[in-house]
């Protein structure tokens, strides 16, 4: 499968339990908004905070609401034993691909992360996307590790953190040399998407698209059409949102937006995570209006 | 309770399950070695990697083997709901105090961490120790947050990360002003213990003591007797161990040492964590011999 524009919805809570109905509503918006795939239980989907039963329920709800659209399921956890259980569960629930982050408490070594992916690769019968997100996992892949992991069976691609401005083309070209020709290189960090997608990235793993699929679609389409100016213009329009993402974390901003839109119950995040309080919330709503998102 | 010299044993695995018998053996060594308290399910006890049942089994084994010696149980988890469950379980199993780290995937804000401790404080009927460990939780407490949390009921003290060399006296004096008079200030990061304990720290939360209680006891006793030179001399003797702790993480070094001593099955860590491989293991065994630990 090609993730293309892969949208990551929240996994909203209601009274500290997964709100399956609200998740299904969010996923239905993504189908209607024309994304290419749905990324359930990503970082935005608070994967790491959920029990086995909650994860199963979330994937069931997403797969059902997604219909023909492929669903990529996050299966990250601290312990390999648990990751392998979630791999089985996600496959049984109809996930088309898996997203695996090297979640850490004790900071992981390169060899440990290789071992994690080797264990997952030998258990998975669907494609596996390697998920690098140093801001949540405190782990940075070396090029050598990327190359080794990419040789494993089932490994279909990588989800890279946002390259620094001006560096995406070099980074993607370098990864292109490291990785097998059919490996998908996808970017996360929405503010870097315009540059990355016009620099050879195949996929956009997007938090913004999880709530505002049409806006993300327009940016991705401009990039796919080779219109870099238009892609960057779409992105510049969203600068107030990118600023908030960098300040508060995209999860909290999207949670506040979903609550403001009435799409989810408030609070929609699992404690100890808190939505932005009344001090910051007006800034989010103001940015949503200024960027035309609401 | 006063933690004093609080020793943190590994929670050893056997075939990826908690090896209760090996844990009991480790705890019995601590009682025989004359520590003041046992810290089960700390970072060294791989708390964050264990299921509810495994945590209960580990606390049961530790409390039973500890006899009259107080047991402090780690109850950290990503989600507040789970932390509160572990608080109840640990109290029911006979823990004398609880150790709570602000475990993160999404980096936590100060207000979120306050909320976590407020939730725990209102659920706990035993003393709670605040556990700051930026290297595992990616969270640093502000002074203001320490002061606010310390006002909560049940909060008995703090476990601080190792102060930089030469700064412990200032740091402890500053915390002394911030915190209630009866709050315990304890240090972790064994290489900083001699300076911290001779600079006003009350407690030493020690990884070394979890396997080598008598060696840690000697250092702590020298500090308690006001003999700073002797305390620092004990610590200097252990420099080869401290170097390995800083290079590989104290968990992996102690796991390798426990495996070398035949006290635990190998591998004793839950995957994806790996014991040090044959490339590094001779350095650990050499350091253990040079420092007289074996």
Coordinates of C-alpha atoms in Angstrom, one line a residue:
Chain A
X1 CA 0.0 0.0 0.0
X2 CA 1.1 3.6 -0.5
X3 CA 0.2 5.8 2.5
X4 CA 0.2 9.0 0.4
X5 CA -1.6 11.6 2.5
X6 CA -2.0 9.6 5.7
X7 CA -4.2 11.4 8.3
X8 CA -3.8 10.8 12.0
X9 CA -7.0 11.3 14.0
X10 CA -7.1 11.7 17.8
X11 CA -8.3 8.8 19.8
X12 CA -10.8 10.8 21.8
X13 CA -11.7 9.9 25.4
X14 CA -15.0 10.3 27.1
X15 CA -14.6 10.0 30.9
X16 CA -11.2 8.4 30.4
X17 CA -12.5 5.6 28.1
X18 CA -12.0 5.5 24.3
X19 CA -15.0 7.2 22.6
X20 CA -15.4 4.8 19.7
X21 CA -18.3 6.7 18.2
X22 CA -16.4 10.0 18.2
X23 CA -13.4 8.2 16.6
X24 CA -15.6 6.8 13.9
X25 CA -17.0 10.3 13.3
X26 CA -13.4 11.6 12.9
X27 CA -12.5 8.8 10.5
X28 CA -15.6 9.4 8.4
X29 CA -14.5 13.0 8.0
X30 CA -11.1 11.8 6.7
X31 CA -12.8 9.5 4.1
X32 CA -15.0 12.4 3.0
X33 CA -12.0 14.7 3.0
X34 CA -10.2 12.6 0.5
X35 CA -7.1 11.5 2.3
X36 CA -5.2 8.4 1.0
X37 CA -5.0 6.5 4.3
X38 CA -5.9 6.7 8.0
X39 CA -3.2 6.4 10.7
X40 CA -5.0 5.2 13.8
X41 CA -3.2 5.0 17.1
X42 CA -0.3 7.2 16.1
X43 CA 1.2 9.6 18.6
X44 CA -1.8 11.8 18.0
X45 CA -4.0 8.7 18.6
X46 CA -2.4 8.4 22.1
X47 CA -1.4 4.8 21.3
X48 CA 1.1 4.5 24.1
X49 CA -1.5 5.4 26.8
X50 CA -4.1 2.7 25.8
X51 CA -4.7 -0.8 27.1
X52 CA -4.9 -3.8 24.8
X53 CA -8.7 -3.7 24.8
X54 CA -8.8 0.0 24.1
X55 CA -6.4 -0.4 21.2
X56 CA -8.5 -3.2 19.7
X57 CA -11.7 -1.1 20.0
X58 CA -10.0 1.9 18.4
X59 CA -8.8 -0.1 15.4
X60 CA -12.1 -1.8 15.0
X61 CA -13.9 1.6 15.0
X62 CA -11.4 3.0 12.5
X63 CA -11.4 0.1 10.1
X64 CA -15.1 0.0 10.1
X65 CA -15.5 3.8 9.5
X66 CA -12.7 3.8 6.9
X67 CA -14.4 1.4 4.5
X68 CA -12.2 0.8 1.5
X69 CA -9.6 3.2 2.7
X70 CA -6.5 1.5 4.1
X71 CA -5.8 1.9 7.9
X72 CA -2.3 2.0 9.3
X73 CA -2.3 1.1 12.9
X74 CA 0.3 2.2 15.5
X75 CA 1.4 -0.7 17.7
X76 CA 4.2 1.0 19.7
X77 CA 4.8 0.1 23.3
X78 CA 7.7 0.0 25.8
X79 CA 8.0 -3.7 25.7
X80 CA 8.5 -6.0 22.7
X81 CA 6.2 -8.6 24.1
X82 CA 3.4 -6.1 24.1
X83 CA 4.2 -4.8 20.7
X84 CA 4.0 -8.3 19.3
X85 CA 0.6 -8.8 20.9
X86 CA -0.6 -5.5 19.3
X87 CA 0.8 -6.5 16.0
X88 CA -1.4 -9.7 16.0
X89 CA -4.4 -7.7 17.2
X90 CA -4.1 -5.0 14.6
X91 CA -3.7 -7.5 11.8
X92 CA -6.7 -9.5 13.0
X93 CA -8.7 -6.2 13.1
X94 CA -8.0 -5.5 9.5
X95 CA -5.1 -3.0 9.6
X96 CA -3.4 -2.7 6.2
X97 CA -0.1 -1.7 7.6
X98 CA 1.6 -1.1 11.0
X99 CA 3.4 1.9 12.4
X100 CA 6.1 1.0 14.9
X101 CA 7.9 3.6 17.1
X102 CA 10.8 2.7 19.4
X103 CA 9.0 3.8 22.5
X104 CA 11.5 4.2 25.4
X105 CA 11.7 4.7 29.1
X106 CA 15.3 3.6 29.5
X107 CA 16.9 5.2 26.4
X108 CA 17.4 2.6 23.7
X109 CA 20.6 1.7 22.0
X110 CA 20.8 1.2 18.3
X111 CA 21.1 -2.6 18.7
X112 CA 18.0 -2.8 20.9
X113 CA 16.0 -0.9 18.3
X114 CA 17.2 -3.2 15.6
X115 CA 16.1 -6.1 17.7
X116 CA 12.7 -4.6 18.1
X117 CA 12.1 -4.3 14.4
X118 CA 13.6 -7.7 13.7
X119 CA 11.0 -9.2 16.2
X120 CA 8.2 -7.2 14.6
X121 CA 9.2 -8.0 11.1
X122 CA 9.2 -11.7 11.8
X123 CA 5.7 -11.5 13.2
X124 CA 4.0 -9.2 10.8
X125 CA 2.3 -10.3 7.6
X126 CA 1.4 -6.7 6.6
X127 CA 3.8 -3.9 5.7
X128 CA 5.6 -2.1 8.6
X129 CA 6.5 1.5 8.7
X130 CA 9.5 2.6 10.8
X131 CA 8.5 5.6 12.9
X132 CA 11.3 8.0 14.0
X133 CA 10.1 10.7 16.4
X134 CA 12.9 11.8 18.8
X135 CA 10.6 14.2 20.6
X136 CA 8.5 11.4 22.0
X137 CA 10.8 8.4 21.9
X138 CA 14.1 10.2 22.7
X139 CA 15.7 7.9 20.0
X140 CA 17.5 9.0 16.8
X141 CA 18.2 6.4 14.1
X142 CA 21.6 6.3 12.6
X143 CA 21.8 5.9 8.9
X144 CA 23.4 2.5 9.4
X145 CA 20.4 1.4 11.5
X146 CA 17.9 2.6 8.9
X147 CA 19.7 0.6 6.3
X148 CA 19.8 -2.5 8.4
X149 CA 16.2 -2.3 9.4
X150 CA 15.1 -1.7 5.8
X151 CA 16.6 -5.1 4.8
X152 CA 14.2 -6.9 7.1
X153 CA 11.1 -8.6 5.7
X154 CA 7.9 -6.5 5.9
X155 CA 9.6 -3.2 6.4
X156 CA 7.9 -0.9 3.9
X157 CA 9.2 2.5 4.6
X158 CA 10.1 5.1 7.1
X159 CA 8.3 8.1 8.8
X160 CA 11.0 10.7 9.4
X161 CA 10.9 13.7 11.7
X162 CA 10.7 17.1 10.1
X163 CA 14.0 18.0 8.4
X164 CA 15.3 21.5 9.3
X165 CA 14.3 24.1 6.8
X166 CA 16.3 23.9 3.6
X167 CA 17.6 20.4 4.3
X168 CA 14.8 18.2 3.1
X169 CA 16.1 17.6 -0.4
X170 CA 19.5 16.4 0.8
X171 CA 18.0 14.3 3.5
X172 CA 15.5 12.5 1.2
X173 CA 18.2 12.0 -1.5
X174 CA 20.5 10.5 1.2
X175 CA 17.8 8.2 2.5
X176 CA 16.9 7.2 -1.1
X177 CA 20.5 5.9 -1.5
X178 CA 20.3 4.0 1.9
X179 CA 17.0 2.3 1.5
X180 CA 15.6 -0.2 -1.0
X181 CA 14.1 1.3 -4.1
X182 CA 10.6 0.4 -3.1
X183 CA 10.8 1.8 0.5
X184 CA 8.4 4.7 1.1
X185 CA 9.9 7.8 2.6
X186 CA 7.3 9.8 4.5
X187 CA 7.5 13.0 6.5
X188 CA 5.9 14.0 9.8
X189 CA 5.9 17.5 11.4
X190 CA 3.3 19.2 9.3
X191 CA 5.2 22.5 9.0
X192 CA 7.9 20.7 7.0
X193 CA 5.5 18.9 4.6
X194 CA 5.6 21.4 1.8
X195 CA 9.3 21.3 1.5
X196 CA 9.6 17.6 2.0
X197 CA 6.8 16.7 -0.4
X198 CA 8.4 18.9 -3.1
X199 CA 11.8 17.3 -2.4
X200 CA 11.0 13.7 -3.1
X201 CA 9.1 12.5 0.0
X202 CA 6.4 10.1 -1.0
X203 CA 4.1 10.3 2.0
X204 CA 2.9 12.8 4.5
X205 CA 2.0 11.5 7.9
X206 CA -0.2 14.4 8.9
X207 CA -1.6 15.5 12.2
X208 CA -3.4 18.4 10.6
X209 CA -5.1 16.1 8.1
X210 CA -6.6 14.1 11.1
X211 CA -9.0 17.0 11.7
X212 CA -8.7 19.1 8.5
X213 CA -8.3 16.7 5.7
X214 CA -9.3 19.0 2.8
X215 CA -6.7 21.6 3.8
X216 CA -4.0 19.0 3.9
X217 CA -5.2 17.5 0.6
X218 CA -4.9 20.8 -1.1
X219 CA -1.3 21.2 0.0
X220 CA -0.4 17.6 -0.9
X221 CA -2.1 17.9 -4.3
X222 CA -0.1 21.1 -5.1
X223 CA 3.1 19.2 -4.2
X224 CA 2.1 16.2 -6.2
X225 CA 1.4 18.4 -9.2
X226 CA 4.9 19.8 -9.0
X227 CA 3.7 23.2 -8.0
X228 CA 6.2 24.0 -5.2
X229 CA 5.2 27.6 -5.0
X230 CA 1.5 26.7 -4.4
X231 CA 2.5 24.0 -1.9
X232 CA 4.6 26.5 0.1
X233 CA 1.8 29.1 -0.2
X234 CA -0.7 26.6 1.3
X235 CA 1.8 26.0 4.1
X236 CA 2.5 29.6 4.8
X237 CA -1.2 30.3 5.2
X238 CA -1.0 27.8 8.1
X239 CA 1.9 29.4 9.9
X240 CA -0.2 30.4 12.9
X241 CA -1.1 26.7 13.3
X242 CA 2.5 25.6 12.9
X243 CA 3.6 28.1 15.6
X244 CA 1.0 26.6 18.0
X245 CA 2.1 23.1 17.1
X246 CA 5.7 23.9 18.0
X247 CA 4.7 25.7 21.2
X248 CA 2.2 23.3 22.7
X249 CA 2.7 20.1 20.7
X250 CA 0.4 19.3 17.8
X251 CA -1.6 16.8 20.0
X252 CA -2.8 19.4 22.4
X253 CA -3.6 21.9 19.7
X254 CA -5.7 19.4 17.7
X255 CA -7.4 18.3 20.9
X256 CA -8.4 21.9 21.6
X257 CA -9.6 22.3 18.0
X258 CA -11.6 19.1 18.1
X259 CA -13.2 20.2 21.4
X260 CA -13.9 23.7 20.0
X261 CA -15.6 22.1 16.9
X262 CA -17.7 19.9 19.2
X263 CA -16.4 16.7 17.5
X264 CA -15.3 15.2 20.7
X265 CA -16.2 15.3 24.4
X266 CA -14.1 17.6 26.6
X267 CA -11.6 16.8 28.0
X268 CA -10.7 14.4 25.1
X269 CA -7.1 13.5 26.2
X270 CA -6.2 10.8 28.8
X271 CA -4.8 12.2 32.0
X272 CA -2.1 13.3 32.9
X273 CA -2.3 15.0 29.4
X274 CA -4.5 18.1 29.6
X275 CA -6.1 20.0 26.9
X276 CA -4.9 23.6 26.6
X277 CA -6.6 25.7 29.3
X278 CA -8.6 28.9 29.1
X279 CA -5.4 30.8 29.0
X280 CA -4.3 29.3 25.6
X281 CA -7.5 28.2 24.1
X282 CA -8.5 31.6 22.6
X283 CA -5.1 31.6 20.7
X284 CA -6.0 28.3 19.2
X285 CA -9.5 29.4 18.1
X286 CA -8.1 32.6 16.8
X287 CA -5.5 30.8 14.7
X288 CA -8.1 28.4 13.4
X289 CA -10.2 31.3 12.2
X290 CA -7.3 33.3 10.8
X291 CA -6.2 30.3 8.7
X292 CA -9.7 29.6 7.5
X293 CA -9.8 26.2 9.1
X294 CA -13.1 27.1 10.9
Chain B
X1 CA 9.3 6.4 57.1
X2 CA 12.9 7.5 56.4
X3 CA 14.3 5.9 53.2
X4 CA 17.9 6.4 54.3
X5 CA 19.9 4.1 52.1
X6 CA 17.2 2.8 49.8
X7 CA 18.4 0.0 47.5
X8 CA 16.9 -0.6 44.1
X9 CA 17.0 -4.2 43.0
X10 CA 16.5 -5.3 39.4
X11 CA 13.2 -7.0 38.6
X12 CA 14.8 -10.0 36.8
X13 CA 13.1 -11.7 34.0
X14 CA 13.1 -15.4 33.1
X15 CA 11.8 -16.1 29.6
X16 CA 10.2 -12.6 29.6
X17 CA 8.3 -13.2 32.8
X18 CA 9.1 -11.8 36.2
X19 CA 11.3 -14.2 38.1
X20 CA 9.8 -13.8 41.6
X21 CA 12.2 -16.2 43.2
X22 CA 15.3 -14.3 41.8
X23 CA 13.8 -11.0 43.0
X24 CA 13.3 -12.5 46.5
X25 CA 16.9 -13.6 46.5
X26 CA 18.0 -10.1 45.5
X27 CA 15.9 -8.5 48.3
X28 CA 17.2 -11.0 50.9
X29 CA 20.7 -9.8 50.0
X30 CA 19.7 -6.3 50.7
X31 CA 18.3 -7.1 54.1
X32 CA 21.5 -9.0 54.9
X33 CA 23.5 -6.1 53.6
X34 CA 22.0 -3.7 56.0
X35 CA 20.3 -1.1 53.8
X36 CA 17.5 1.0 55.3
X37 CA 14.8 0.4 52.7
X38 CA 14.1 -1.5 49.5
X39 CA 13.0 0.4 46.4
X40 CA 11.1 -2.2 44.3
X41 CA 9.9 -1.4 40.8
X42 CA 12.1 1.7 40.4
X43 CA 13.6 2.5 37.0
X44 CA 16.1 -0.3 37.8
X45 CA 13.2 -2.5 38.6
X46 CA 11.8 -1.9 35.0
X47 CA 8.5 -0.8 36.5
X48 CA 7.3 0.9 33.3
X49 CA 7.7 -2.3 31.3
X50 CA 5.5 -4.5 33.5
X51 CA 1.9 -5.5 33.5
X52 CA -0.4 -5.0 36.5
X53 CA -0.1 -8.7 37.4
X54 CA 3.7 -8.6 37.1
X55 CA 3.9 -5.5 39.3
X56 CA 1.7 -7.1 41.9
X57 CA 3.8 -10.2 41.9
X58 CA 7.0 -8.2 42.2
X59 CA 5.8 -6.2 45.2
X60 CA 4.5 -9.3 46.9
X61 CA 7.8 -11.0 46.5
X62 CA 9.7 -8.0 47.7
X63 CA 7.5 -7.3 50.7
X64 CA 7.7 -10.9 51.7
X65 CA 11.5 -11.1 51.4
X66 CA 12.0 -7.7 53.0
X67 CA 10.4 -8.8 56.3
X68 CA 10.5 -5.8 58.7
X69 CA 12.4 -3.6 56.2
X70 CA 10.2 -1.0 54.6
X71 CA 9.5 -1.4 50.9
X72 CA 9.0 1.7 48.6
X73 CA 7.2 0.7 45.4
X74 CA 7.4 2.4 42.1
X75 CA 4.0 3.0 40.5
X76 CA 4.9 5.1 37.5
X77 CA 3.1 4.7 34.2
X78 CA 2.2 6.9 31.3
X79 CA -1.5 7.2 32.2
X80 CA -2.9 8.5 35.4
X81 CA -5.7 6.0 35.5
X82 CA -3.1 3.2 35.5
X83 CA -0.9 4.9 38.1
X84 CA -3.9 5.1 40.5
X85 CA -4.6 1.4 40.0
X86 CA -0.9 0.6 40.8
X87 CA -1.2 2.9 43.9
X88 CA -4.0 0.8 45.2
X89 CA -2.3 -2.5 44.4
X90 CA 1.0 -1.4 46.0
X91 CA -0.8 -0.3 49.2
X92 CA -2.7 -3.5 49.3
X93 CA 0.5 -5.5 48.9
X94 CA 2.1 -3.8 51.9
X95 CA 4.3 -1.1 50.4
X96 CA 5.4 1.4 53.0
X97 CA 5.7 4.3 50.5
X98 CA 5.3 5.0 46.8
X99 CA 7.7 6.4 44.3
X100 CA 6.1 8.3 41.4
X101 CA 7.9 9.3 38.3
X102 CA 6.2 11.5 35.6
X103 CA 6.6 9.0 32.8
X104 CA 6.0 10.6 29.5
X105 CA 5.5 9.8 25.8
X106 CA 4.1 13.2 24.9
X107 CA 6.4 15.5 26.9
X108 CA 4.6 16.7 29.9
X109 CA 3.9 20.3 30.9
X110 CA 4.4 21.5 34.5
X111 CA 0.6 21.7 35.0
X112 CA 0.1 18.2 33.8
X113 CA 2.7 16.8 36.2
X114 CA 1.1 18.8 39.1
X115 CA -2.2 17.2 38.1
X116 CA -0.6 13.7 38.2
X117 CA 0.7 14.2 41.8
X118 CA -2.5 15.8 42.9
X119 CA -4.4 12.7 41.7
X120 CA -1.9 10.4 43.3
X121 CA -1.8 12.4 46.6
X122 CA -5.6 12.2 47.0
X123 CA -5.5 8.4 46.4
X124 CA -2.6 7.4 48.6
X125 CA -2.7 6.6 52.3
X126 CA 1.1 6.0 52.4
X127 CA 3.9 8.6 51.8
X128 CA 4.7 9.5 48.2
X129 CA 8.1 10.3 47.0
X130 CA 8.4 12.6 43.9
X131 CA 10.8 11.1 41.4
X132 CA 12.7 13.4 39.1
X133 CA 14.7 11.6 36.4
X134 CA 15.0 13.6 33.2
X135 CA 17.0 11.0 31.5
X136 CA 14.0 8.6 31.5
X137 CA 11.0 10.9 31.7
X138 CA 12.3 13.8 29.7
X139 CA 10.8 16.1 32.3
X140 CA 12.5 18.6 34.6
X141 CA 10.7 20.0 37.6
X142 CA 10.7 23.8 38.1
X143 CA 11.3 25.0 41.6
X144 CA 7.8 26.3 41.6
X145 CA 6.4 22.9 40.8
X146 CA 8.4 21.2 43.5
X147 CA 7.0 23.7 46.0
X148 CA 3.4 23.2 44.9
X149 CA 3.6 19.5 44.8
X150 CA 5.2 19.4 48.3
X151 CA 2.2 21.1 49.7
X152 CA -0.1 18.2 48.7
X153 CA -1.1 15.6 51.3
X154 CA 1.0 12.4 51.3
X155 CA 4.0 14.0 49.6
X156 CA 6.9 12.9 51.8
X157 CA 9.9 14.0 49.8
X158 CA 11.8 14.2 46.5
X159 CA 14.3 12.0 44.7
X160 CA 16.5 14.4 42.7
X161 CA 18.8 13.6 39.8
X162 CA 22.5 13.8 40.4
X163 CA 23.6 17.4 40.9
X164 CA 26.6 18.5 38.7
X165 CA 29.9 18.1 40.6
X166 CA 30.4 21.0 43.1
X167 CA 26.7 22.0 43.1
X168 CA 25.0 19.6 45.6
X169 CA 25.3 21.9 48.6
X170 CA 23.7 24.8 46.9
X171 CA 21.0 22.6 45.3
X172 CA 20.1 20.9 48.6
X173 CA 20.1 24.2 50.5
X174 CA 17.8 25.7 47.9
X175 CA 15.4 22.8 48.0
X176 CA 15.5 22.9 51.8
X177 CA 14.0 26.4 51.6
X178 CA 11.4 25.4 49.0
X179 CA 10.1 22.3 50.7
X180 CA 8.4 21.7 54.0
X181 CA 10.8 21.0 56.9
X182 CA 9.8 17.4 57.1
X183 CA 10.3 16.6 53.4
X184 CA 13.0 14.1 52.6
X185 CA 15.6 15.2 50.0
X186 CA 17.2 12.2 48.4
X187 CA 19.7 11.8 45.6
X188 CA 19.9 9.3 42.8
X189 CA 22.8 8.9 40.3
X190 CA 25.2 6.9 42.5
X191 CA 28.3 8.8 41.4
X192 CA 26.9 11.9 43.0
X193 CA 26.0 10.3 46.3
X194 CA 29.1 11.1 48.3
X195 CA 28.9 14.8 47.6
X196 CA 25.1 14.9 48.0
X197 CA 25.0 12.9 51.3
X198 CA 27.8 15.2 52.7
X199 CA 25.9 18.3 51.6
X200 CA 22.6 17.7 53.4
X201 CA 20.8 15.1 51.4
X202 CA 18.9 12.7 53.7
X203 CA 18.4 9.7 51.5
X204 CA 20.3 7.8 48.8
X205 CA 18.2 6.1 46.2
X206 CA 20.9 3.7 45.0
X207 CA 21.2 1.4 42.1
X208 CA 24.6 0.1 43.2
X209 CA 23.1 -0.9 46.6
X210 CA 20.5 -3.0 44.8
X211 CA 23.2 -5.5 44.1
X212 CA 26.1 -4.5 46.3
X213 CA 24.5 -3.3 49.6
X214 CA 27.5 -3.5 51.8
X215 CA 29.6 -1.3 49.6
X216 CA 26.9 1.4 49.4
X217 CA 26.4 1.0 53.2
X218 CA 30.0 1.8 53.9
X219 CA 29.8 5.0 51.8
X220 CA 26.5 6.1 53.4
X221 CA 27.9 5.4 56.9
X222 CA 31.0 7.5 56.2
X223 CA 28.8 10.3 55.1
X224 CA 26.4 9.9 58.0
X225 CA 29.4 10.0 60.4
X226 CA 30.4 13.4 58.9
X227 CA 33.6 11.9 57.4
X228 CA 33.4 13.5 53.9
X229 CA 36.9 12.5 53.0
X230 CA 36.1 8.8 53.6
X231 CA 32.8 9.1 51.8
X232 CA 34.5 10.6 48.7
X233 CA 37.3 7.9 49.0
X234 CA 34.7 5.2 48.9
X235 CA 33.1 6.8 45.9
X236 CA 36.5 7.3 44.1
X237 CA 37.2 3.6 44.4
X238 CA 34.0 3.0 42.4
X239 CA 34.9 5.3 39.6
X240 CA 35.3 2.5 37.0
X241 CA 31.7 1.5 37.9
X242 CA 30.4 5.1 37.6
X243 CA 32.1 5.4 34.2
X244 CA 30.2 2.3 33.0
X245 CA 26.9 3.6 34.5
X246 CA 27.3 6.8 32.5
X247 CA 28.3 5.0 29.3
X248 CA 25.7 2.2 29.3
X249 CA 23.1 3.2 31.8
X250 CA 23.2 1.8 35.3
X251 CA 20.4 -0.7 34.5
X252 CA 22.4 -2.5 31.9
X253 CA 25.6 -2.6 33.9
X254 CA 23.8 -4.0 37.0
X255 CA 22.0 -6.5 34.8
X256 CA 25.3 -7.7 33.4
X257 CA 26.8 -7.9 36.9
X258 CA 23.8 -9.9 38.3
X259 CA 24.1 -12.3 35.3
X260 CA 27.8 -12.6 35.9
X261 CA 27.2 -13.4 39.6
X262 CA 24.7 -16.0 38.6
X263 CA 22.0 -14.3 40.7
X264 CA 19.6 -14.0 37.8
X265 CA 18.8 -15.9 34.6
X266 CA 20.3 -14.4 31.4
X267 CA 18.9 -12.4 29.7
X268 CA 17.3 -10.8 32.7
X269 CA 16.0 -7.6 31.0
X270 CA 12.7 -7.4 29.2
X271 CA 13.1 -6.9 25.4
X272 CA 13.8 -4.6 23.6
X273 CA 16.3 -3.9 26.4
X274 CA 19.3 -6.0 26.0
X275 CA 22.0 -6.9 28.4
X276 CA 25.5 -5.7 27.4
X277 CA 26.8 -8.0 24.8
X278 CA 30.1 -9.9 24.6
X279 CA 31.8 -6.8 23.4
X280 CA 31.2 -4.9 26.6
X281 CA 30.7 -7.6 29.2
X282 CA 34.4 -8.1 29.9
X283 CA 34.7 -4.4 30.7
X284 CA 32.0 -4.8 33.3
X285 CA 33.5 -7.9 34.9
X286 CA 36.9 -6.2 34.9
X287 CA 35.5 -3.1 36.6
X288 CA 33.7 -5.3 39.2
X289 CA 37.0 -7.0 40.0
X290 CA 39.1 -3.8 40.1
X291 CA 36.6 -2.1 42.5
X292 CA 36.5 -5.2 44.7
X293 CA 32.8 -5.8 44.2
X294 CA 33.4 -9.3 43.1

